[in-house]
Short mmCIF file of N, CA and C in Angstrom, two decimals:
data_model
loop_
_atom_site.label_atom_id
_atom_site.label_comp_id
_atom_site.label_asym_id
_atom_site.label_seq_id
_atom_site.Cartn_x
_atom_site.Cartn_y
_atom_site.Cartn_z
N MET A 1 0.88 -0.86 0.04
CA MET A 1 0.48 -0.17 -0.49
C MET A 1 0.58 1.27 -0.07
N ARG A 2 1.95 1.03 0.83
CA ARG A 2 3.11 2.21 0.83
C ARG A 2 3.68 2.87 -0.93
N ARG A 3 3.69 1.47 -1.17
CA ARG A 3 4.68 1.75 -2.47
C ARG A 3 3.43 2.37 -3.96
N LEU A 4 2.31 1.78 -3.66
CA LEU A 4 1.22 1.82 -4.21
C LEU A 4 0.72 3.76 -4.09
N ARG A 5 0.99 3.98 -2.90
CA ARG A 5 0.70 5.72 -2.63
C ARG A 5 2.02 6.70 -3.38
N ARG A 6 2.97 5.72 -2.99
CA ARG A 6 3.90 6.36 -3.83
C ARG A 6 4.18 6.94 -4.82
N GLU A 7 3.47 5.59 -5.37
CA GLU A 7 3.54 5.82 -6.77
C GLU A 7 2.68 6.42 -7.84
N SER A 8 0.86 6.36 -7.20
CA SER A 8 0.04 6.62 -7.81
C SER A 8 -0.29 8.06 -6.88
N GLY A 9 0.09 8.30 -5.44
CA GLY A 9 -0.16 9.91 -5.14
C GLY A 9 -1.52 9.34 -4.66
N ASP A 10 -2.42 10.19 -3.57
CA ASP A 10 -3.38 9.78 -2.92
C ASP A 10 -4.33 10.34 -3.86
N PRO A 11 -5.61 9.91 -3.78
CA PRO A 11 -6.76 9.86 -4.72
C PRO A 11 -7.03 11.78 -3.98
N SER A 12 -7.72 12.27 -4.49
CA SER A 12 -8.17 12.97 -4.22
C SER A 12 -9.64 13.65 -4.10
N LEU A 13 -10.95 12.55 -4.51
CA LEU A 13 -11.83 12.73 -4.00
C LEU A 13 -12.18 11.77 -3.11
N HIS A 14 -11.32 11.86 -1.83
CA HIS A 14 -11.71 10.83 -0.91
C HIS A 14 -11.75 9.13 -1.78
N GLY A 15 -11.21 8.49 -2.23
CA GLY A 15 -10.97 7.06 -2.22
C GLY A 15 -9.38 7.02 -1.80
N ASN A 16 -9.51 7.00 -0.56
CA ASN A 16 -8.14 7.34 -0.19
C ASN A 16 -8.09 5.52 0.91
N LYS A 17 -8.89 5.62 1.41
CA LYS A 17 -9.05 3.94 2.26
C LYS A 17 -10.53 3.20 2.13
N PHE A 18 -10.74 2.52 3.42
CA PHE A 18 -11.25 1.26 3.08
C PHE A 18 -12.70 1.74 3.77
N TRP A 19 -13.76 2.30 3.14
CA TRP A 19 -14.70 3.18 4.17
C TRP A 19 -15.59 2.09 4.94
N LYS A 20 -16.32 2.17 6.48
CA LYS A 20 -16.66 1.04 6.77
C LYS A 20 -18.28 0.63 6.24
N SER A 21 -18.58 1.60 5.01
CA SER A 21 -20.04 1.18 4.07
C SER A 21 -19.91 0.55 3.68
N SER A 22 -18.92 -0.01 3.63
CA SER A 22 -18.79 -1.20 2.52
C SER A 22 -19.02 -2.63 3.10
N CYS A 23 -18.65 -2.81 4.59
CA CYS A 23 -19.33 -3.43 4.84
C CYS A 23 -20.51 -3.57 5.18
N ILE A 24 -21.40 -2.67 4.69
CA ILE A 24 -23.03 -2.58 4.95
C ILE A 24 -23.40 -3.01 3.42
N THR A 25 -22.60 -2.55 2.16
CA THR A 25 -22.92 -3.11 0.46
C THR A 25 -22.51 -4.90 0.97
N MET A 26 -21.82 -5.05 1.39
CA MET A 26 -21.55 -6.47 1.60
C MET A 26 -22.27 -7.23 2.50
N ASP A 27 -22.96 -7.00 3.14
CA ASP A 27 -24.20 -7.76 4.14
C ASP A 27 -25.11 -7.79 3.24
N TYR A 28 -25.56 -6.27 2.55
CA TYR A 28 -26.49 -6.51 2.06
C TYR A 28 -26.74 -7.46 1.19
N PHE A 29 -25.83 -7.85 0.10
CA PHE A 29 -25.76 -8.85 -1.17
C PHE A 29 -25.11 -9.86 -0.73
N ARG A 30 -25.19 -10.22 0.53
CA ARG A 30 -24.82 -11.53 1.76
C ARG A 30 -26.72 -11.97 1.75
N GLU A 31 -26.95 -11.10 2.42
CA GLU A 31 -28.14 -11.17 2.84
C GLU A 31 -29.30 -11.62 1.28
N PHE A 32 -29.01 -10.56 0.41
CA PHE A 32 -30.04 -10.63 -0.87
C PHE A 32 -29.00 -10.72 -1.88
N PRO A 33 -28.30 -12.10 -2.42
CA PRO A 33 -27.70 -12.44 -3.56
C PRO A 33 -28.06 -11.84 -4.73
N LEU A 34 -26.96 -11.75 -5.64
CA LEU A 34 -27.40 -11.22 -6.93
C LEU A 34 -27.09 -12.47 -7.86
N PRO A 35 -28.06 -12.98 -8.96
CA PRO A 35 -27.69 -13.76 -9.89
C PRO A 35 -25.70 -13.50 -10.14
N LYS A 36 -25.24 -15.33 -10.69
CA LYS A 36 -24.42 -15.60 -10.80
C LYS A 36 -24.01 -14.75 -12.30
N GLY A 37 -23.12 -14.13 -12.33
CA GLY A 37 -22.62 -13.66 -13.96
C GLY A 37 -23.09 -12.17 -14.42
N VAL A 38 -23.87 -11.60 -13.24
CA VAL A 38 -24.25 -10.47 -13.16
C VAL A 38 -23.41 -9.38 -13.57
N ARG A 39 -23.68 -8.14 -14.29
CA ARG A 39 -22.95 -7.00 -14.50
C ARG A 39 -23.13 -5.75 -13.62
N VAL A 40 -22.09 -5.70 -13.23
CA VAL A 40 -22.11 -4.61 -11.85
C VAL A 40 -21.29 -3.09 -12.61
N LEU A 41 -21.65 -2.30 -12.24
CA LEU A 41 -21.31 -1.06 -12.14
C LEU A 41 -21.01 -0.53 -11.08
N ASP A 42 -19.91 -0.46 -10.07
CA ASP A 42 -19.56 0.18 -9.17
C ASP A 42 -18.80 1.97 -8.73
N LEU A 43 -19.89 2.61 -8.79
CA LEU A 43 -20.00 3.67 -8.92
C LEU A 43 -19.02 4.53 -7.66
N GLY A 44 -18.51 5.67 -8.09
CA GLY A 44 -16.98 5.81 -6.97
C GLY A 44 -16.40 4.78 -6.20
N CYS A 45 -16.27 4.07 -6.93
CA CYS A 45 -15.17 2.93 -6.74
C CYS A 45 -14.23 2.70 -5.48
N GLY A 46 -13.55 4.42 -5.39
CA GLY A 46 -12.60 3.98 -4.52
C GLY A 46 -11.56 3.15 -4.28
N TRP A 47 -11.30 1.71 -3.71
CA TRP A 47 -10.72 0.97 -3.54
C TRP A 47 -11.61 -0.16 -4.16
N GLY A 48 -12.77 0.27 -4.42
CA GLY A 48 -13.35 -1.07 -5.03
C GLY A 48 -13.53 -2.05 -4.39
N LEU A 49 -14.37 -2.24 -3.03
CA LEU A 49 -14.54 -3.14 -2.13
C LEU A 49 -15.96 -3.72 -2.74
N GLY A 50 -16.99 -2.85 -2.83
CA GLY A 50 -18.28 -3.33 -3.04
C GLY A 50 -18.14 -4.34 -4.59
N GLY A 51 -17.45 -3.79 -5.68
CA GLY A 51 -17.13 -4.67 -6.90
C GLY A 51 -16.52 -5.84 -6.73
N ILE A 52 -15.52 -5.78 -5.84
CA ILE A 52 -14.87 -6.71 -5.66
C ILE A 52 -15.43 -7.92 -5.61
N TYR A 53 -16.12 -7.66 -4.19
CA TYR A 53 -17.18 -8.56 -3.26
C TYR A 53 -18.19 -9.62 -4.42
N CYS A 54 -18.80 -9.08 -5.08
CA CYS A 54 -20.03 -9.28 -6.25
C CYS A 54 -19.23 -9.62 -7.14
N ALA A 55 -17.48 -9.46 -7.71
CA ALA A 55 -17.02 -10.18 -8.81
C ALA A 55 -16.79 -11.69 -8.00
N LYS A 56 -16.26 -11.56 -6.43
CA LYS A 56 -15.62 -12.90 -5.88
C LYS A 56 -16.94 -13.77 -5.62
N ASN A 57 -18.15 -12.92 -5.38
CA ASN A 57 -19.27 -14.30 -4.64
C ASN A 57 -20.58 -14.38 -6.05
N PHE A 58 -20.12 -13.42 -6.81
CA PHE A 58 -21.62 -13.96 -7.82
C PHE A 58 -21.07 -13.97 -8.96
N ASP A 59 -19.22 -13.98 -9.25
CA ASP A 59 -18.78 -13.87 -10.32
C ASP A 59 -19.28 -13.18 -11.26
N ALA A 60 -19.27 -11.70 -10.87
CA ALA A 60 -20.06 -10.71 -11.93
C ALA A 60 -18.81 -10.01 -12.69
N GLU A 61 -18.92 -9.35 -13.49
CA GLU A 61 -18.82 -8.56 -14.55
C GLU A 61 -18.76 -7.17 -14.11
N VAL A 62 -17.48 -6.86 -13.74
CA VAL A 62 -17.45 -5.59 -12.62
C VAL A 62 -16.82 -4.94 -13.36
N VAL A 63 -17.13 -3.41 -13.32
CA VAL A 63 -16.50 -1.77 -13.81
C VAL A 63 -16.65 -1.21 -12.66
N SER A 64 -15.65 -0.73 -12.44
CA SER A 64 -15.62 0.30 -11.40
C SER A 64 -14.93 1.07 -11.78
N LEU A 65 -16.02 2.66 -11.17
CA LEU A 65 -15.77 3.92 -12.08
C LEU A 65 -15.46 4.71 -10.88
N ASP A 66 -14.68 5.78 -11.33
CA ASP A 66 -14.29 6.75 -10.10
C ASP A 66 -13.86 8.00 -11.09
N ALA A 67 -14.18 9.32 -10.85
CA ALA A 67 -13.78 10.02 -11.37
C ALA A 67 -12.23 10.43 -10.81
N ASP A 68 -11.79 9.89 -10.17
CA ASP A 68 -10.14 10.29 -9.71
C ASP A 68 -9.44 8.74 -10.39
N ALA A 69 -8.68 9.11 -11.23
CA ALA A 69 -8.07 7.69 -11.78
C ALA A 69 -6.67 7.38 -10.83
N SER A 70 -6.61 7.55 -9.63
CA SER A 70 -5.67 7.66 -9.00
C SER A 70 -6.30 6.54 -8.12
N VAL A 71 -7.54 6.25 -7.90
CA VAL A 71 -7.63 4.82 -7.27
C VAL A 71 -7.50 4.10 -7.28
N PHE A 72 -7.19 3.69 -8.93
CA PHE A 72 -7.43 2.49 -9.62
C PHE A 72 -6.68 1.48 -9.49
N PRO A 73 -5.05 2.01 -8.97
CA PRO A 73 -4.28 0.90 -8.73
C PRO A 73 -4.82 0.69 -7.36
N PHE A 74 -5.11 1.33 -6.50
CA PHE A 74 -5.85 0.49 -5.36
C PHE A 74 -6.95 -0.44 -5.79
N ALA A 75 -7.78 -0.03 -6.61
CA ALA A 75 -8.57 -0.95 -6.06
C ALA A 75 -8.50 -2.47 -6.95
N GLU A 76 -7.33 -2.01 -8.47
CA GLU A 76 -6.86 -3.22 -9.00
C GLU A 76 -5.94 -4.51 -8.31
N TYR A 77 -5.21 -3.30 -7.49
CA TYR A 77 -4.25 -4.51 -6.64
C TYR A 77 -5.22 -5.38 -5.24
N HIS A 78 -6.33 -4.72 -4.68
CA HIS A 78 -7.80 -5.68 -4.08
C HIS A 78 -8.02 -6.08 -4.70
N ALA A 79 -8.67 -6.07 -6.04
CA ALA A 79 -8.94 -7.59 -6.85
C ALA A 79 -7.88 -8.30 -6.92
N GLU A 80 -6.75 -8.06 -7.53
CA GLU A 80 -5.50 -9.36 -7.55
C GLU A 80 -5.40 -10.26 -5.96
N LEU A 81 -5.48 -9.11 -5.30
CA LEU A 81 -5.29 -10.22 -3.85
C LEU A 81 -6.83 -10.80 -3.85
N ASN A 82 -7.99 -10.25 -3.84
CA ASN A 82 -8.94 -11.37 -4.17
C ASN A 82 -9.15 -12.42 -5.20
N GLY A 83 -8.13 -12.58 -6.00
CA GLY A 83 -8.52 -13.43 -7.46
C GLY A 83 -9.38 -13.32 -8.16
N VAL A 84 -9.97 -12.26 -8.48
CA VAL A 84 -11.19 -11.22 -9.84
C VAL A 84 -10.36 -10.11 -10.35
N GLU A 85 -10.90 -10.14 -11.01
CA GLU A 85 -10.71 -9.28 -12.49
C GLU A 85 -11.68 -8.20 -12.27
N ILE A 86 -11.35 -6.86 -12.64
CA ILE A 86 -12.32 -5.62 -12.99
C ILE A 86 -11.87 -4.80 -14.23
N GLN A 87 -12.74 -3.51 -14.52
CA GLN A 87 -12.63 -3.08 -15.95
C GLN A 87 -12.54 -1.51 -15.13
N THR A 88 -11.72 -1.08 -15.37
CA THR A 88 -11.91 0.29 -14.60
C THR A 88 -12.36 1.48 -15.95
N TRP A 89 -12.83 2.91 -15.40
CA TRP A 89 -13.68 3.50 -16.07
C TRP A 89 -13.69 4.83 -15.30
N GLN A 90 -12.72 5.90 -16.24
CA GLN A 90 -12.43 7.10 -15.30
C GLN A 90 -14.01 8.34 -15.88
N ARG A 91 -14.70 8.62 -14.93
CA ARG A 91 -15.67 9.23 -15.36
C ARG A 91 -16.78 9.71 -14.84
N ARG A 92 -17.23 11.54 -14.15
CA ARG A 92 -18.01 11.54 -13.49
C ARG A 92 -19.81 10.95 -13.57
N TYR A 93 -20.34 11.33 -12.63
CA TYR A 93 -21.67 10.36 -12.65
C TYR A 93 -22.29 11.33 -14.26
N GLU A 94 -21.77 12.42 -14.22
CA GLU A 94 -23.23 13.30 -15.27
C GLU A 94 -22.64 13.07 -16.26
N GLN A 95 -21.11 12.11 -16.79
CA GLN A 95 -21.25 11.23 -17.83
C GLN A 95 -21.47 10.34 -18.69
N LEU A 96 -22.76 10.06 -17.56
CA LEU A 96 -22.80 8.30 -17.55
C LEU A 96 -24.35 8.50 -19.01
N ARG A 97 -24.19 8.27 -19.73
CA ARG A 97 -25.50 8.13 -20.55
C ARG A 97 -26.39 7.51 -20.34
N LYS A 98 -27.43 6.90 -20.80
CA LYS A 98 -28.28 6.11 -21.15
C LYS A 98 -27.90 4.44 -21.40
N GLU A 99 -27.12 4.96 -23.03
CA GLU A 99 -26.51 3.81 -23.42
C GLU A 99 -25.26 3.08 -22.68
N ASP A 100 -24.28 3.71 -21.69
CA ASP A 100 -23.67 3.30 -20.79
C ASP A 100 -24.15 2.66 -20.06
N LEU A 101 -25.03 2.97 -19.45
CA LEU A 101 -26.13 2.56 -18.22
C LEU A 101 -26.52 0.86 -18.55
N ALA A 102 -26.86 1.19 -19.85
CA ALA A 102 -27.84 -0.09 -20.13
C ALA A 102 -27.12 -1.50 -20.32
N ALA A 103 -25.57 -1.18 -20.33
CA ALA A 103 -24.85 -2.64 -20.29
C ALA A 103 -24.49 -3.07 -18.77
N PHE A 104 -25.58 -2.87 -18.20
CA PHE A 104 -25.25 -3.36 -16.44
C PHE A 104 -26.43 -3.61 -16.59
N ASP A 105 -26.31 -4.94 -15.21
CA ASP A 105 -28.01 -5.53 -14.51
C ASP A 105 -27.88 -4.67 -13.34
N VAL A 106 -26.92 -3.87 -12.60
CA VAL A 106 -27.04 -3.83 -11.45
C VAL A 106 -25.83 -2.23 -11.44
N ILE A 107 -26.33 -1.82 -10.62
CA ILE A 107 -25.42 -0.33 -10.16
C ILE A 107 -25.35 -0.37 -8.35
N ILE A 108 -24.21 -0.23 -8.13
CA ILE A 108 -23.73 -0.35 -6.85
C ILE A 108 -22.88 1.29 -6.65
N GLY A 109 -22.73 1.77 -5.36
CA GLY A 109 -22.14 2.83 -5.15
C GLY A 109 -22.12 2.85 -3.33
N THR A 110 -20.88 3.26 -2.92
CA THR A 110 -20.88 2.91 -1.49
C THR A 110 -20.21 4.44 -0.91
N ASP A 111 -20.58 5.35 -0.10
CA ASP A 111 -20.06 6.26 0.85
C ASP A 111 -19.97 6.85 -0.67
N ILE A 112 -20.99 7.63 -1.68
CA ILE A 112 -20.52 8.47 -2.99
C ILE A 112 -21.19 10.28 -3.18
N CYS A 113 -22.53 10.04 -2.01
CA CYS A 113 -23.10 11.23 -1.49
C CYS A 113 -23.17 11.99 -0.49
N PHE A 114 -21.56 12.52 -0.33
CA PHE A 114 -21.54 13.05 0.92
C PHE A 114 -20.69 14.77 0.34
N TRP A 115 -21.55 15.25 0.02
CA TRP A 115 -21.80 16.48 -0.63
C TRP A 115 -22.78 16.53 -0.95
N ASP A 116 -24.05 18.29 -0.88
CA ASP A 116 -25.01 18.52 -1.33
C ASP A 116 -24.87 18.21 -3.14
N LYS A 117 -23.95 18.55 -3.09
CA LYS A 117 -23.61 18.77 -5.25
C LYS A 117 -24.28 17.52 -5.40
N MET A 118 -23.77 16.62 -5.06
CA MET A 118 -23.83 15.30 -5.34
C MET A 118 -24.99 14.72 -5.75
N THR A 119 -26.15 15.07 -5.22
CA THR A 119 -27.11 14.79 -5.13
C THR A 119 -28.33 14.80 -6.01
N ALA A 120 -27.72 16.07 -7.00
CA ALA A 120 -28.36 15.86 -8.36
C ALA A 120 -28.14 15.15 -9.13
N PRO A 121 -26.84 15.48 -9.56
CA PRO A 121 -26.17 14.15 -10.19
C PRO A 121 -26.22 12.71 -10.11
N LEU A 122 -26.17 12.72 -9.02
CA LEU A 122 -26.65 10.81 -8.67
C LEU A 122 -28.08 10.41 -8.50
N PHE A 123 -29.47 11.31 -8.48
CA PHE A 123 -30.99 10.94 -8.57
C PHE A 123 -30.68 11.24 -9.92
N ASN A 124 -29.98 11.81 -11.05
CA ASN A 124 -30.09 11.92 -12.06
C ASN A 124 -29.99 10.08 -12.93
N LEU A 125 -28.30 10.27 -12.21
CA LEU A 125 -28.14 9.04 -12.61
C LEU A 125 -29.17 7.81 -12.05
N THR A 126 -29.34 7.50 -10.95
CA THR A 126 -30.58 6.89 -10.87
C THR A 126 -31.70 6.46 -11.77
N ARG A 127 -32.32 7.64 -11.85
CA ARG A 127 -33.49 7.57 -12.82
C ARG A 127 -32.88 7.41 -14.73
N ARG A 128 -32.02 7.80 -14.99
CA ARG A 128 -31.27 7.46 -16.49
C ARG A 128 -31.22 5.48 -16.37
N ALA A 129 -30.45 5.85 -15.28
CA ALA A 129 -30.58 3.83 -15.18
C ALA A 129 -31.72 2.99 -15.29
N LEU A 130 -32.83 3.88 -14.37
CA LEU A 130 -33.56 2.82 -14.33
C LEU A 130 -34.27 2.74 -15.79
N GLN A 131 -34.28 3.94 -16.51
CA GLN A 131 -35.30 3.95 -18.00
C GLN A 131 -34.04 3.40 -18.69
N ALA A 132 -33.15 2.95 -18.80
CA ALA A 132 -32.20 2.27 -19.70
C ALA A 132 -32.48 0.59 -19.15
N GLY A 133 -32.85 0.32 -18.17
CA GLY A 133 -33.62 -0.80 -18.03
C GLY A 133 -32.53 -1.73 -16.89
N VAL A 134 -31.65 -0.62 -16.67
CA VAL A 134 -30.46 -1.54 -15.08
C VAL A 134 -31.87 -2.03 -13.77
N GLU A 135 -31.70 -3.36 -13.70
CA GLU A 135 -32.88 -4.16 -12.91
C GLU A 135 -32.51 -3.43 -11.40
N LEU A 136 -31.36 -3.07 -10.76
CA LEU A 136 -30.89 -2.87 -9.30
C LEU A 136 -30.02 -2.13 -9.22
N ILE A 137 -30.66 -0.75 -8.35
CA ILE A 137 -29.63 0.14 -8.04
C ILE A 137 -29.35 0.36 -6.82
N VAL A 138 -27.99 -0.41 -5.57
CA VAL A 138 -27.93 -0.53 -4.35
C VAL A 138 -26.78 0.71 -4.16
N LEU A 139 -27.69 1.99 -2.79
CA LEU A 139 -26.58 3.10 -2.79
C LEU A 139 -26.18 2.86 -1.40
N VAL A 140 -25.29 3.19 -1.05
CA VAL A 140 -25.47 2.61 0.63
C VAL A 140 -24.54 4.01 1.42
N ASP A 141 -24.68 4.55 2.41
CA ASP A 141 -23.85 5.39 3.03
C ASP A 141 -24.14 5.89 4.61
N PRO A 142 -23.11 6.08 4.90
CA PRO A 142 -23.18 6.52 6.60
C PRO A 142 -24.62 6.84 7.37
N GLY A 143 -25.45 7.95 6.50
CA GLY A 143 -26.14 8.25 6.68
C GLY A 143 -26.44 10.02 6.84
N ARG A 144 -25.17 10.56 5.90
CA ARG A 144 -24.80 11.78 6.06
C ARG A 144 -26.04 12.75 5.19
N ASP A 145 -26.74 14.38 5.34
CA ASP A 145 -28.12 15.25 5.09
C ASP A 145 -28.16 14.47 3.65
N PRO A 146 -26.84 14.97 2.74
CA PRO A 146 -26.82 14.82 1.40
C PRO A 146 -27.60 13.42 0.52
N PHE A 147 -27.11 12.33 1.42
CA PHE A 147 -27.60 11.08 1.08
C PHE A 147 -29.18 10.71 1.28
N ARG A 148 -29.46 10.99 2.73
CA ARG A 148 -30.76 11.35 3.20
C ARG A 148 -31.85 12.31 2.31
N ALA A 149 -31.57 13.05 1.53
CA ALA A 149 -31.96 14.15 0.74
C ALA A 149 -32.26 13.07 -0.30
N LEU A 150 -30.97 12.61 -1.18
CA LEU A 150 -31.15 11.92 -2.38
C LEU A 150 -32.41 10.67 -2.11
N ALA A 151 -32.46 9.96 -1.23
CA ALA A 151 -33.20 8.70 -0.85
C ALA A 151 -34.55 9.24 -0.75
N ALA A 152 -34.96 10.88 0.13
CA ALA A 152 -35.81 10.51 0.16
C ALA A 152 -36.26 11.01 -1.32
N ARG A 153 -35.75 11.99 -1.90
CA ARG A 153 -36.51 12.19 -3.28
C ARG A 153 -36.46 11.18 -4.25
N ALA A 154 -35.80 10.32 -3.97
CA ALA A 154 -35.77 8.85 -5.11
C ALA A 154 -36.80 8.16 -4.98
N GLU A 155 -37.39 7.88 -3.16
CA GLU A 155 -38.66 7.55 -2.96
C GLU A 155 -39.64 8.05 -3.42
N LYS A 156 -39.81 9.33 -3.06
CA LYS A 156 -40.57 9.49 -3.50
C LYS A 156 -40.81 9.86 -5.39
N LYS A 157 -40.22 9.64 -6.46
CA LYS A 157 -40.55 10.33 -7.36
C LYS A 157 -39.55 8.71 -8.09
N LEU A 158 -38.73 7.89 -7.87
CA LEU A 158 -38.80 6.86 -8.26
C LEU A 158 -38.97 5.66 -8.00
N ASP A 159 -40.04 5.53 -6.84
CA ASP A 159 -40.41 4.59 -6.04
C ASP A 159 -39.44 3.60 -5.27
N ALA A 160 -37.99 4.28 -4.95
CA ALA A 160 -36.96 3.82 -4.23
C ALA A 160 -37.03 3.08 -3.16
N VAL A 161 -37.19 2.36 -2.50
CA VAL A 161 -37.45 2.05 -1.10
C VAL A 161 -35.83 2.70 -0.11
N TYR A 162 -35.78 3.03 1.24
CA TYR A 162 -34.76 3.55 1.67
C TYR A 162 -34.62 2.86 3.38
N GLU A 163 -33.92 2.14 3.70
CA GLU A 163 -33.76 1.63 4.68
C GLU A 163 -32.60 1.78 5.27
N GLU A 164 -32.99 1.52 6.73
CA GLU A 164 -31.31 1.32 7.92
C GLU A 164 -31.01 0.14 7.92
N TRP A 165 -29.21 0.04 7.83
CA TRP A 165 -28.82 -1.31 8.52
C TRP A 165 -27.57 -0.91 8.84
N SER A 166 -27.80 -2.02 9.86
CA SER A 166 -26.20 -2.13 10.13
C SER A 166 -25.52 -3.67 10.27
N VAL A 167 -24.45 -3.58 10.74
CA VAL A 167 -23.45 -4.48 10.37
C VAL A 167 -22.54 -4.93 11.77
N PRO A 168 -22.92 -5.49 12.62
CA PRO A 168 -22.27 -5.17 14.35
C PRO A 168 -21.18 -6.05 14.05
N HIS A 169 -20.88 -6.91 13.15
CA HIS A 169 -19.37 -7.55 12.95
C HIS A 169 -18.65 -7.51 11.88
N PRO A 170 -17.89 -7.02 11.23
CA PRO A 170 -16.65 -7.00 12.08
C PRO A 170 -16.45 -5.38 12.40
N TRP A 171 -17.43 -4.37 11.78
CA TRP A 171 -16.31 -3.48 12.02
C TRP A 171 -17.60 -2.46 12.86
N ASN A 172 -18.91 -3.29 12.92
CA ASN A 172 -20.00 -2.23 13.91
C ASN A 172 -20.12 -0.87 12.92
N ALA A 173 -20.52 -0.96 11.79
CA ALA A 173 -20.70 -0.46 10.54
C ALA A 173 -22.58 -0.31 11.09
N SER A 174 -22.72 0.69 10.41
CA SER A 174 -24.30 1.17 10.59
C SER A 174 -24.59 2.49 9.70
N GLY A 175 -25.35 2.41 8.68
CA GLY A 175 -25.97 3.41 7.64
C GLY A 175 -27.18 3.05 6.68
N CYS A 176 -27.37 3.41 5.59
CA CYS A 176 -29.05 4.10 4.88
C CYS A 176 -28.24 2.99 3.82
N LEU A 177 -29.30 2.05 3.50
CA LEU A 177 -28.91 2.19 2.53
C LEU A 177 -30.42 2.46 0.75
N MET A 178 -30.11 3.20 -0.43
CA MET A 178 -30.88 3.52 -1.09
C MET A 178 -31.27 2.43 -2.21
N ILE A 179 -32.66 1.56 -2.30
CA ILE A 179 -32.66 0.43 -3.21
C ILE A 179 -33.82 1.03 -4.05
N ALA A 180 -33.30 0.81 -5.54
CA ALA A 180 -34.19 1.49 -6.85
C ALA A 180 -34.36 0.35 -7.33
N ALA A 181 -35.33 -0.02 -7.80
CA ALA A 181 -35.71 -1.57 -8.94
C ALA A 181 -36.80 -1.21 -9.89
N GLN A 182 -36.59 -2.63 -11.01
CA GLN A 182 -37.80 -2.75 -12.15
C GLN A 182 -38.63 -3.00 -11.26
#
């Protein structure tokens, strides 16, 4: 990890460590498994743990997306440690078109709505993804106000479900899920 940090530098958009909310993402999919071979887009992937979990446990084809390319060496390293492969895309949420989103069955995102200005782009992305035929969108957050606003808007306008979730072990993580489905 030190070598990767020296070579790649520190990510600039907060993709610089393992976030506890990743435990919530993994626990959710342990409770509600994905079909084998599903195509997953991991939004704001950071170190990519949610997508890597899907690749390892559901033989998912995973594309790890982040606006900050300096996270990709960390995501690729963790994928290699777990014996899986991922693809990487450097893009912002606003740049994803319906045609891009239609290539996926499931979209996940963990700890990606931490600023107020991210609420609208993530709502619009969720709406575009549903229109493009994405079957399931699961976004996870520790419960910040911008995420709660996003989830409330998606509940009202996109029939999304918002729920609290906790994982007592191994990290004692708790937070919120926003689930939108066809």
